[in-house]
Short mmCIF file of C-alpha atoms in Angstrom, two decimals:
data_model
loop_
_atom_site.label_atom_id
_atom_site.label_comp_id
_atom_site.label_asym_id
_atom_site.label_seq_id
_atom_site.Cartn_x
_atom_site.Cartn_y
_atom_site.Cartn_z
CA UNK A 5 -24.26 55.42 -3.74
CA UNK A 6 -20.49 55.71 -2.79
CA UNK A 7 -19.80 51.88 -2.74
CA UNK A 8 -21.45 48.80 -3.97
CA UNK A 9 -24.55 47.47 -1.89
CA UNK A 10 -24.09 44.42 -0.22
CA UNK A 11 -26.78 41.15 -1.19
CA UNK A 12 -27.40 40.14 2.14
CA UNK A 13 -28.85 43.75 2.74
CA UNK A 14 -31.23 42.90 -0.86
CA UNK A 15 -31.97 39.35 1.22
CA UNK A 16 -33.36 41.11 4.12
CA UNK A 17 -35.20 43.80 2.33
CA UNK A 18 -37.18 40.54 0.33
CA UNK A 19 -37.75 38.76 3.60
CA UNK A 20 -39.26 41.70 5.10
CA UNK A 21 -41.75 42.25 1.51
CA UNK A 22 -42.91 38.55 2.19
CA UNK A 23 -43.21 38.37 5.81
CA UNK A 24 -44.73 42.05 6.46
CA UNK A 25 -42.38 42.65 9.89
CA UNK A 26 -39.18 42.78 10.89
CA UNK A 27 -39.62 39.91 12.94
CA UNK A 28 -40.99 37.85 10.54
CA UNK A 29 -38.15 38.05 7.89
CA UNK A 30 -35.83 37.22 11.19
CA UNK A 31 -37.18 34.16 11.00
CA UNK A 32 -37.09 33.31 7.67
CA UNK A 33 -33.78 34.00 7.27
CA UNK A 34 -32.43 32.81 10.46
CA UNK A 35 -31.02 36.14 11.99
CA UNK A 36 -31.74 38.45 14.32
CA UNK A 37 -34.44 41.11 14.20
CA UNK A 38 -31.87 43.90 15.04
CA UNK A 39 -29.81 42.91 12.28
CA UNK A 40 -32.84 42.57 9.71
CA UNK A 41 -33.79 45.95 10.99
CA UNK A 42 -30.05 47.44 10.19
CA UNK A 43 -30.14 45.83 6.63
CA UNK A 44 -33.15 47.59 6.16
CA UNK A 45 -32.06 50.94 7.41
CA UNK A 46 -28.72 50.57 5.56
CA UNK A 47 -30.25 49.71 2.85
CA UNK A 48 -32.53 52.93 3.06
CA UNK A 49 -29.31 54.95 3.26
CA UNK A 50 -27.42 53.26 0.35
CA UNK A 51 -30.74 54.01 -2.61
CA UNK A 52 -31.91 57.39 -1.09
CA UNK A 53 -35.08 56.30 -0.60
CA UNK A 54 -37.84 54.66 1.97
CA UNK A 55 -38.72 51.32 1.55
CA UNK A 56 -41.33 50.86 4.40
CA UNK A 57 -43.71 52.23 6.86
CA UNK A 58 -44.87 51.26 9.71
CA UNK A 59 -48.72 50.36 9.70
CA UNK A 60 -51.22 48.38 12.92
CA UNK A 61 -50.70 45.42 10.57
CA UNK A 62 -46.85 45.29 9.82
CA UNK A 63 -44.41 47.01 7.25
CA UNK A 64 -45.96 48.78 4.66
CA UNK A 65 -43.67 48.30 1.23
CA UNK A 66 -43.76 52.11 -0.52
CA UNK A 67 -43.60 52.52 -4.02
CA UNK A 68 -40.17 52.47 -4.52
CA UNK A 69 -39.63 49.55 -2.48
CA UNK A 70 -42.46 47.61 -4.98
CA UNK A 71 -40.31 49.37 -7.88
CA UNK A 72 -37.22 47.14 -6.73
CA UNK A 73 -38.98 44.03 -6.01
CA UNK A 74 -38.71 42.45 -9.00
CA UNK A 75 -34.85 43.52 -9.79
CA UNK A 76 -34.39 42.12 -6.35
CA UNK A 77 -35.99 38.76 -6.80
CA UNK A 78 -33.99 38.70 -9.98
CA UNK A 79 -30.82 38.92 -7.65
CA UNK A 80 -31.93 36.24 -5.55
CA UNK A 81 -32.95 33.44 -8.10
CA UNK A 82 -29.29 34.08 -10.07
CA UNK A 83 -27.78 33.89 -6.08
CA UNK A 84 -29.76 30.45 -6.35
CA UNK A 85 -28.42 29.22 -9.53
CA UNK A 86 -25.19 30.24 -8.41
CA UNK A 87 -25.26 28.10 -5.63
CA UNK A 88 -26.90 25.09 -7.40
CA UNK A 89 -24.22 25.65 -10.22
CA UNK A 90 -21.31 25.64 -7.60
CA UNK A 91 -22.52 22.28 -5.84
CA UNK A 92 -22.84 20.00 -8.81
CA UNK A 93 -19.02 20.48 -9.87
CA UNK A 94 -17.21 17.50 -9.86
CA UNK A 95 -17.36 14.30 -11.90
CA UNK A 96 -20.77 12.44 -12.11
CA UNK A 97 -24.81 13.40 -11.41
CA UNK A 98 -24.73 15.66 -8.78
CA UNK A 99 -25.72 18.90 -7.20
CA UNK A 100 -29.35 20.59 -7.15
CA UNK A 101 -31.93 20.94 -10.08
CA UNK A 102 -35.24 23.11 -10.02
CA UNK A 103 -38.05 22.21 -11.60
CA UNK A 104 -41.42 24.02 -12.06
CA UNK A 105 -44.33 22.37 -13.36
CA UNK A 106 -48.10 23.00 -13.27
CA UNK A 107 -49.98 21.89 -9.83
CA UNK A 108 -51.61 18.91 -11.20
CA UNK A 109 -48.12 17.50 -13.37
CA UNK A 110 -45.86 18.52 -10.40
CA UNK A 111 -48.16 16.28 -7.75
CA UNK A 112 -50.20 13.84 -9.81
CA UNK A 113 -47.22 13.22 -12.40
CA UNK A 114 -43.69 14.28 -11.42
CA UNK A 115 -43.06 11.90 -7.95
CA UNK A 116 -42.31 8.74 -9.30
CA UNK A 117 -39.56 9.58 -11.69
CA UNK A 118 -38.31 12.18 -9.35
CA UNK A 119 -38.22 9.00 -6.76
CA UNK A 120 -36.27 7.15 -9.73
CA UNK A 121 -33.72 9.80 -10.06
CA UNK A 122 -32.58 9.69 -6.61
CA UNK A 123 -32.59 6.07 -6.67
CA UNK A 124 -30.69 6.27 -10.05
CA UNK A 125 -28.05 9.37 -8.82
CA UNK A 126 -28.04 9.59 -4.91
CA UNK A 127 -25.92 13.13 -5.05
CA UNK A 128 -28.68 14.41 -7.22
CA UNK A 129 -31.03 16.95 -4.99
CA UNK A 130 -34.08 17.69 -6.66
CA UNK A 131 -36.24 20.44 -5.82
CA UNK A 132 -40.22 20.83 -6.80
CA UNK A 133 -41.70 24.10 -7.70
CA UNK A 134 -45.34 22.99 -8.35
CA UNK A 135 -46.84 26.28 -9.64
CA UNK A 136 -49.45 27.56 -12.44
CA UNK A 137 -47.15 30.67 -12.78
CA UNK A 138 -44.85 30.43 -15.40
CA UNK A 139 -41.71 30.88 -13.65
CA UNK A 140 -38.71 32.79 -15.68
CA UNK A 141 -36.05 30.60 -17.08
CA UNK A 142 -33.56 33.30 -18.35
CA UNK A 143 -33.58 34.89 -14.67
CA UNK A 144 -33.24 30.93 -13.61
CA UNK A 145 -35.95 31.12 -10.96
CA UNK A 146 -35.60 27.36 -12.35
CA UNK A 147 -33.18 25.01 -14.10
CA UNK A 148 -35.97 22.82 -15.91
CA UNK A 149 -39.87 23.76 -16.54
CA UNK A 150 -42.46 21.61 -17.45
CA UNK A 151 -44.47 24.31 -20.22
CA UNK A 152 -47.83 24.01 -21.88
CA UNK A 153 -46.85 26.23 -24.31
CA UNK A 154 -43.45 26.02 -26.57
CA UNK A 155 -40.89 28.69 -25.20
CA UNK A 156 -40.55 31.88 -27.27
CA UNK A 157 -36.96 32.92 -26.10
CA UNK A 158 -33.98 31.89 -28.78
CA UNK A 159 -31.73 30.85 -25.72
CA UNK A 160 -34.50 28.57 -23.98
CA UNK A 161 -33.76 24.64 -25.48
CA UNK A 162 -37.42 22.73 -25.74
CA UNK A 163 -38.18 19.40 -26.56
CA UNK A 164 -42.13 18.74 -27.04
CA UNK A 165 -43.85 15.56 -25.54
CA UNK A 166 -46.80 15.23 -26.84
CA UNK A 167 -50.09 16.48 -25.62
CA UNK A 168 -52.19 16.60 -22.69
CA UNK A 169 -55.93 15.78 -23.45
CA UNK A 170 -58.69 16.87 -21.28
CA UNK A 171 -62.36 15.90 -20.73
CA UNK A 172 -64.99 16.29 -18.50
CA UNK A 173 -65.17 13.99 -15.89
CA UNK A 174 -67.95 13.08 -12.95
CA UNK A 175 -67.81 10.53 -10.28
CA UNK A 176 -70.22 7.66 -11.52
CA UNK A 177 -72.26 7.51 -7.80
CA UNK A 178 -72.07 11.64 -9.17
CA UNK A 179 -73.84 10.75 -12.29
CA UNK A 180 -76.24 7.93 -11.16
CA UNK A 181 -77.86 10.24 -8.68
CA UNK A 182 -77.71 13.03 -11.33
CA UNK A 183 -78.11 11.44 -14.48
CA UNK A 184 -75.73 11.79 -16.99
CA UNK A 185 -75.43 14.90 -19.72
CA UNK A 186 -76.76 13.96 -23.42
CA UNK A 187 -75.82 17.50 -24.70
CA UNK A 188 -74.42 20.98 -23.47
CA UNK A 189 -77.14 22.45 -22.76
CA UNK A 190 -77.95 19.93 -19.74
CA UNK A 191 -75.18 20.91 -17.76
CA UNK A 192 -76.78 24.27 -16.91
CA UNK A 193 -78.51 21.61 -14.32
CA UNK A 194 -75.58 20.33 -12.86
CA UNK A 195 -73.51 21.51 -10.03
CA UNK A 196 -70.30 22.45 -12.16
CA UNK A 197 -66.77 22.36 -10.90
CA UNK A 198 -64.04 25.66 -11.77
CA UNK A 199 -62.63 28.71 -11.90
CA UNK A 200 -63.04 31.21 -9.12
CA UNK A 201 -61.06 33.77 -11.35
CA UNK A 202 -61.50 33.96 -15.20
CA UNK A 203 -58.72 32.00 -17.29
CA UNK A 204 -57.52 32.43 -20.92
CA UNK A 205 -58.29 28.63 -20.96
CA UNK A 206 -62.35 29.49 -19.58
CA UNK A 207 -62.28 31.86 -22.05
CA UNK A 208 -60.90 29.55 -25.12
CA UNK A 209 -63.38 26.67 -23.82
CA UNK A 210 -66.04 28.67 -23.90
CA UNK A 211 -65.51 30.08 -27.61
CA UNK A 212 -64.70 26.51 -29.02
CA UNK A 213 -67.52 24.87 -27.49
CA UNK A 214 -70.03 28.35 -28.16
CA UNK A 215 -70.77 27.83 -24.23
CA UNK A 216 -70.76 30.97 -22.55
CA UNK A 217 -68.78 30.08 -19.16
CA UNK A 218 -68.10 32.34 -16.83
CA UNK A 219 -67.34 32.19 -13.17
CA UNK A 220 -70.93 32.74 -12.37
CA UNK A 221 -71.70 28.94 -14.47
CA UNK A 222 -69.72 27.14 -11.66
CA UNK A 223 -71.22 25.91 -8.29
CA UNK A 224 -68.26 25.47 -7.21
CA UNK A 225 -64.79 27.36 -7.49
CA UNK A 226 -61.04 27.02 -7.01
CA UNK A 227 -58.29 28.31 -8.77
CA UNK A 228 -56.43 25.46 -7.90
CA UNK A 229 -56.21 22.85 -10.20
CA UNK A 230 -55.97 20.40 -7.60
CA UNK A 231 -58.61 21.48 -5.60
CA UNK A 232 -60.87 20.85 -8.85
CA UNK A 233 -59.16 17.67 -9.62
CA UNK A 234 -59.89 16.72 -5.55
CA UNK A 235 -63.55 17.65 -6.01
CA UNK A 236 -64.44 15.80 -8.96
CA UNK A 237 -63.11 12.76 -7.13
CA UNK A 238 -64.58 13.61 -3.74
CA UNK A 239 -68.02 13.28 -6.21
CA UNK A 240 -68.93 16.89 -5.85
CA UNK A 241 -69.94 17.50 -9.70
CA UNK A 242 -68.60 17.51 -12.96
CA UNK A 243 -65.51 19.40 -13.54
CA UNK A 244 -62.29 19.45 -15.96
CA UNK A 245 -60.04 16.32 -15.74
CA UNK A 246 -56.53 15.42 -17.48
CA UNK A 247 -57.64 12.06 -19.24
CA UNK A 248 -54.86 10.20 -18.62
CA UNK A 249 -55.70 10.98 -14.67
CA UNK A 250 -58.92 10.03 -15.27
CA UNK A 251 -58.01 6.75 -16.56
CA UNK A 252 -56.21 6.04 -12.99
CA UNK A 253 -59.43 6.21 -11.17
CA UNK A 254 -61.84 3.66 -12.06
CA UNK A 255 -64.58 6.03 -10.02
CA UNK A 256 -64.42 8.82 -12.80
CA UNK A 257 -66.42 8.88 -15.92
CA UNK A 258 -66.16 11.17 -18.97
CA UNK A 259 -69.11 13.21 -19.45
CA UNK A 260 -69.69 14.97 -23.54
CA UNK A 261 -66.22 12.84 -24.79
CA UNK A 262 -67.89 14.12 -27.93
CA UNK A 263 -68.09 17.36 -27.63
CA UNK A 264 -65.81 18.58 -24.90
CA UNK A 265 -62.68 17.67 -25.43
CA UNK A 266 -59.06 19.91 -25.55
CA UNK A 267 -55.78 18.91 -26.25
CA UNK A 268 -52.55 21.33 -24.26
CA UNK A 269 -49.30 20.73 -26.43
CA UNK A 270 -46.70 20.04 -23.63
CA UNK A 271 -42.74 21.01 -23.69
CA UNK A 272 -39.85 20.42 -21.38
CA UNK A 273 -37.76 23.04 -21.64
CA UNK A 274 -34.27 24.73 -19.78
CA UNK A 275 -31.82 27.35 -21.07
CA UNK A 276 -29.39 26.35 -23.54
CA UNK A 277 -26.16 27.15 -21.10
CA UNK A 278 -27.30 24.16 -18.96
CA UNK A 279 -26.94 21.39 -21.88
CA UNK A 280 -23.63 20.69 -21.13
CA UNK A 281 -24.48 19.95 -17.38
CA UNK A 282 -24.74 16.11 -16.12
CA UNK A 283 -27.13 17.25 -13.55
CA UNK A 284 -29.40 18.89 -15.29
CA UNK A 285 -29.06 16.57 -18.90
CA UNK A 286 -30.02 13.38 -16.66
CA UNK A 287 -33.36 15.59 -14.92
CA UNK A 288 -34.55 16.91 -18.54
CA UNK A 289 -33.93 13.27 -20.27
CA UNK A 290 -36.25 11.69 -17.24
CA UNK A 291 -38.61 14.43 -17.29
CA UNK A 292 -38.95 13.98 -20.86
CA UNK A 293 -39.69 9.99 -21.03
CA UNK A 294 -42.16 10.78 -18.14
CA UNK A 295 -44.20 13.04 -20.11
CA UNK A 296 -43.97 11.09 -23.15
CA UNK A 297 -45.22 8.28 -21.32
CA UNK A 298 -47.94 10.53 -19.56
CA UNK A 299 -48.97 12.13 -22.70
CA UNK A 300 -49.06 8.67 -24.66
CA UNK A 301 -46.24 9.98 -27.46
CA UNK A 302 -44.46 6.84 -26.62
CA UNK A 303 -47.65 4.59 -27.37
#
């Protein structure tokens, strides 16, 4: 490489990986296929090496091109803290903050103070990245992230908010037509709500509770948490619920309080260079009280 490579030529080569064509990642990005097409073949030119081939289906990605990807994604969530950095200068609460949470705390938790913030800060934008993936802090794929675990990185800040409790819950029509579990063993005759792919948290339940679940143990599967959460209340069986969730719904029972019962320690958390930003200090102290609230710290 004779001189440096340009980003929008990295920005076409990661619309192309998501979209599969040439005329997909057009689209995404809002440009032409030709030009897509030369970013790809400049691009090509620049690192030596092929990137794609052409397939019935779309654009294959080659080794080398899955080699880059994640240097490349890198590039574009630091091009996105860039910009979100750049628009909050100025006095006050303003600009864009990211924040990731889990499925069910992003969509069942998150809205209301989110609504309050704009209210509160109308410059504030505020965008939602409900997602189970842990999503990287120090390559700022987001500002703020909503963690059931504490952060392990020195230059991550955290502040813990309690804990999350969960329970099994059933529908009561559910459990009137059913019959209600006395003990562990009479859930084997049961249609059971979960995974579709093994989790360390299956795994964890099932060694507490000496219950061997596996994927096979569930009638019915998602590895959604909010298509589990929508079938327990749609009264399809008897699945795993956050308790303070439960509590909304006057239609949900617990089922074994006794003997099924976990507890997820929950952390906001945001690297330390952001502290000193109005933006993100007024999303983290919100997002904090929520949780506390949510978890019942604050009770």
């Amino acid at each position: 490489m004779t001189k440096p490579i340009g980003w929008e030529l990295y920005r076409s080569f990661l619309a192309v990986l998501a979209e599969g064509s040439l005329s997909g990642a057009a689209r995404a990005l809002g440009i032409t296929q030709p030009t897509v097409g030369r970013h790809i073949a400049a691009l090509e030119r620049a690192l030596g090496q092929v990137l794609f081939t052409r397939s019935q289906t779309g654009l294959l990605a080659t080794d080398a091109a899955l080699a880059l990807r994640g240097y490349a994604e890198a590039m574009h969530s630091h091009a996105a803290a860039l910009e979100r950095a750049a628009a909050a200068q100025g006095p006050g609460v303003s600009g864009t903050v990211r924040i990731s949470a889990s499925e069910v705390i992003g969509i069942e938790v998150l809205p209301p103070v989110l609504a309050r913030l704009r209210r509160d800060h109308p410059r504030l934008t505020l965008e939602l990245a409900p997602t189970n993936r842990v999503q990287n802090l120090l390559l700022r794929e987001a500002d703020i992230a909503v963690r059931m675990a504490p952060p392990k990185q020195e230059q991550l800040i955290a502040r813990p908010v309690g804990h999350v409790d969960i329970g099994l819950y059933a529908r009561k029509d559910y459990l009137r037509h059913r019959g209600t579990p006395a003990t562990l063993a009479d859930l084997a005759g049961h249609t059971l709500i979960g995974y579709d792919t093994e989790t360390p948290f299956l795994r964890g339940a099932g060694k507490r509770l000496a219950v061997p679940w596996s994927r096979d143990s569930f009638a019915l599967r998602a590895d959604s948490d909010l298509a589990q959460l929508a079938l327990i209340r749609a009264g399809a069986g008897i699945g795993f619920c956050q308790v303070a969730l439960a509590r909304r719904d006057r239609r949900l029972a617990p089922v074994l309080p006794d003997h099924v019962s976990f507890q997820l320690e929950t952390w906001i958390t945001m690297h330390e260079d952001l502290r000193a930003s109005p933006r993100c200090k007024a999303v983290f102290d919100a997002l904090v009280q929520c949780l506390l609230a949510h978890t019942g710290a604050t009770r």
